[in-house]
Every structure is written in structure tokens, then in C-alpha cells.
């Protein structure tokens, strides 16, 4: 069975938003030894379409969308001029009404929102443009800090490389996790990220690349299952506990204890939303020890306990 994927581009689209998912679908087909996907690049007018880099893709024109399995709208500078082509929006609405799945990469969510496809839906986009999406489209329930979100048959993703994560999730949905994993290996993607994972890394957010404590945070992240009192961190940094606590807060803007909790929350959430381990076990391996302690930390940070986030991710 071959699934038709319509990849929608426009002048000044982001090249990798299109090329990344296209490569993932192509390699997934090779992994199965079949023509699992038929890819059609579509634009308002047939012919070469220039990306924001100037590199062109040749697109076919708009066609009757009845045979589309998956609609994929890419992002790029061309989505932000607020003057989307009415004919393209009409076609997107029609295609969204018949396609099995409707998806977007990065600011492609703006085009879907323009077409009314995201009204009443949870959606995400690149963190830099999430506030604008929420402001211009109040009917869309924007969740800015997600790699990708699935709401029914609507899938939206963050920027650029998140399009590959989205495509791999679609492959897993169609062909199984084993094929998605082999496809990720062929793409040299070390690990397929779950959709609920944050667009941000606590490690990057807390430590500057040239900061004194970046290496220490990386060391701690590899040992979250172990106790991490300030005395141990200070000893690792070759500082007295008092001097370490002051210097750490001055550089990162938070206390050592809160920084370790953020690293644990990031690791635990990825496991909660992307895995099936019991919550008690996750509390142990991420260093919370006590499931109730982890539950309280989740509610403070995310407004929901781990079980609710897991149910939402599975839904």
C-alpha cells in the first residue's frame, strides 16, 4: 500500500522543513522494501519554487486532493507575511477535510491556522513564533514548548529538525517502531525524540558554553540517579560549598538544588511521555527517589502529575 504525502511549499519556504521529512519517508520506504510512500511536492503554481536560501524545488500545481493520505505544510519566511494566497488556503481546507492526517513543520502551522484547520486544536510551532501564533489565532490552543503535538489527526511540530522527529513519528504510526528506528539510524539520528520533549534543554538553558559550570551540569546529568547534594557538586567544582552556591547562582540564576531538579524533570518527562516504565521506577532512575516527591515537582513545573502527561501523550 502506497500512501500519498502532499508536501506544500511556497516562495521563501525553509528548505530543510521539506527535505528532512521527505528524506525520512524515502528511507522508510527503502527499509520496508516497498513503495510505502508516494511524495508529491505541491505549490500554488507549478514549476520551480525558491526557498529562503535561494535553492529551488520543482513543485506540481494544486490538484484534486481526494487521494491525499498525509498533508504536510512546511514553514519558512513565506508564512509570516500575513497575506496567504486565498486559493492556497481554500485548497488546504479542502485537503484537510479529506486527508487521513494533516501535519505542519515549524511556521507551517500559521498556514493551517489561516485556513481554520487548527481552530479548537492543540498545536505547536517554533518557540520563537509561538507567541505570534497564539496572538493572531486565539482559537488555537498553542503549546510552545513541544517538539511536536498530535491532536486527533492533526500533527504540528517545532522548527526545522523537529520536522524529522515528526516524520519519524508518522512512520512509526504507519509502519511500526522498528522501521522508524531503522530509518532514524539511516538518517544518523541518534535517538528519535518523543513529541512531548521540550524544545529547550535545561542543560543548555542553565549553562553557557563557556561557563564555569557547564561541564559540571553535564556530569550531573549523567548521574541523576545518584544523590546530588550541594556539597558533592562543590567538591566536583573544587570549591567550598558556600562559595560554590553563590557563584553558581550568579552564573545560572538559580540554586544548585533547583538546577538539579530541572535536569531531573527534563529526564523524567521524556521517559514519562515517551516510554512505558512504571512511575515508581522513573522516580528512582531520575533521582527523585520518592514518586510523591516527583509528582509534586511535576505539578509545580508542568501543572500536571506524571500520569496525566503520560495519558495525554498516548492520546
Tab-separated table of N, CA, C and O in Angstrom, residues 148 164-165 167-170 172 176-177 180-181 184 189-195 197:
chain	number	residue	atom	x	y	z
A	148	UNK	N	6.764	18.069	19.014
A	148	UNK	CA	5.579	18.010	18.157
A	148	UNK	C	4.379	17.615	19.007
A	148	UNK	O	4.524	17.096	20.122
A	164	UNK	N	11.912	16.278	11.192
A	164	UNK	CA	12.377	14.898	11.064
A	164	UNK	C	11.788	14.046	12.186
A	164	UNK	O	11.352	12.919	11.951
A	165	UNK	N	11.762	14.589	13.406
A	165	UNK	CA	11.120	13.868	14.514
A	165	UNK	C	9.658	13.581	14.190
A	165	UNK	O	9.153	12.478	14.447
A	167	UNK	N	8.269	13.366	11.171
A	167	UNK	CA	8.185	12.371	10.107
A	167	UNK	C	8.439	10.965	10.647
A	167	UNK	O	7.758	10.003	10.266
A	168	UNK	N	9.403	10.818	11.548
A	168	UNK	CA	9.685	9.512	12.126
A	168	UNK	C	8.512	9.008	12.966
A	168	UNK	O	8.212	7.815	12.986
A	169	UNK	N	7.833	9.930	13.654
A	169	UNK	CA	6.641	9.532	14.406
A	169	UNK	C	5.532	9.075	13.464
A	169	UNK	O	4.808	8.122	13.757
A	170	UNK	N	5.400	9.735	12.320
A	170	UNK	CA	4.404	9.319	11.337
A	170	UNK	C	4.752	7.950	10.766
A	170	UNK	O	3.872	7.107	10.556
A	172	UNK	N	6.443	5.629	12.325
A	172	UNK	CA	6.131	4.655	13.374
A	172	UNK	C	4.638	4.364	13.410
A	172	UNK	O	4.219	3.217	13.605
A	176	UNK	N	5.361	0.966	12.048
A	176	UNK	CA	5.850	0.353	13.272
A	176	UNK	C	7.135	0.992	13.782
A	176	UNK	O	7.895	1.621	13.036
A	177	UNK	N	7.357	0.804	15.074
A	177	UNK	CA	8.521	1.404	15.727
A	177	UNK	C	9.840	0.870	15.176
A	177	UNK	O	10.825	1.590	15.093
A	180	UNK	N	10.717	2.743	12.079
A	180	UNK	CA	11.088	4.117	12.418
A	180	UNK	C	12.486	4.163	13.027
A	180	UNK	O	13.273	5.074	12.718
A	181	UNK	N	12.817	3.191	13.851
A	181	UNK	CA	14.139	3.160	14.478
A	181	UNK	C	15.230	2.933	13.432
A	181	UNK	O	16.268	3.605	13.449
A	184	UNK	N	15.683	6.089	11.503
A	184	UNK	CA	16.452	7.068	12.282
A	184	UNK	C	17.946	6.762	12.201
A	184	UNK	O	18.774	7.671	12.070
A	189	UNK	N	20.319	9.862	13.027
A	189	UNK	CA	19.675	10.497	14.168
A	189	UNK	C	19.893	9.562	15.337
A	189	UNK	O	19.430	8.420	15.316
A	190	UNK	N	20.585	10.035	16.355
A	190	UNK	CA	20.995	9.137	17.448
A	190	UNK	C	19.796	8.528	18.154
A	190	UNK	O	19.768	7.348	18.458
A	191	UNK	N	18.777	9.353	18.415
A	191	UNK	CA	17.615	8.841	19.144
A	191	UNK	C	16.390	9.636	18.720
A	191	UNK	O	16.406	10.858	18.688
A	192	UNK	N	15.323	8.924	18.380
A	192	UNK	CA	14.097	9.610	17.993
A	192	UNK	C	13.474	10.237	19.223
A	192	UNK	O	13.136	9.559	20.185
A	193	UNK	N	13.301	11.563	19.188
A	193	UNK	CA	12.788	12.273	20.353
A	193	UNK	C	11.271	12.148	20.447
A	193	UNK	O	10.583	12.306	19.446
A	194	UNK	N	10.740	11.906	21.653
A	194	UNK	CA	9.288	11.875	21.806
A	194	UNK	C	8.708	13.267	21.631
A	194	UNK	O	9.352	14.266	21.946
A	195	UNK	N	7.468	13.328	21.169
A	195	UNK	CA	6.858	14.615	20.887
A	195	UNK	C	6.746	15.521	22.081
A	195	UNK	O	6.830	16.738	21.963
A	197	UNK	N	8.786	15.993	24.407
A	197	UNK	CA	10.036	16.547	24.893
A	197	UNK	C	10.082	18.038	24.646
A	197	UNK	O	9.591	18.552	23.653
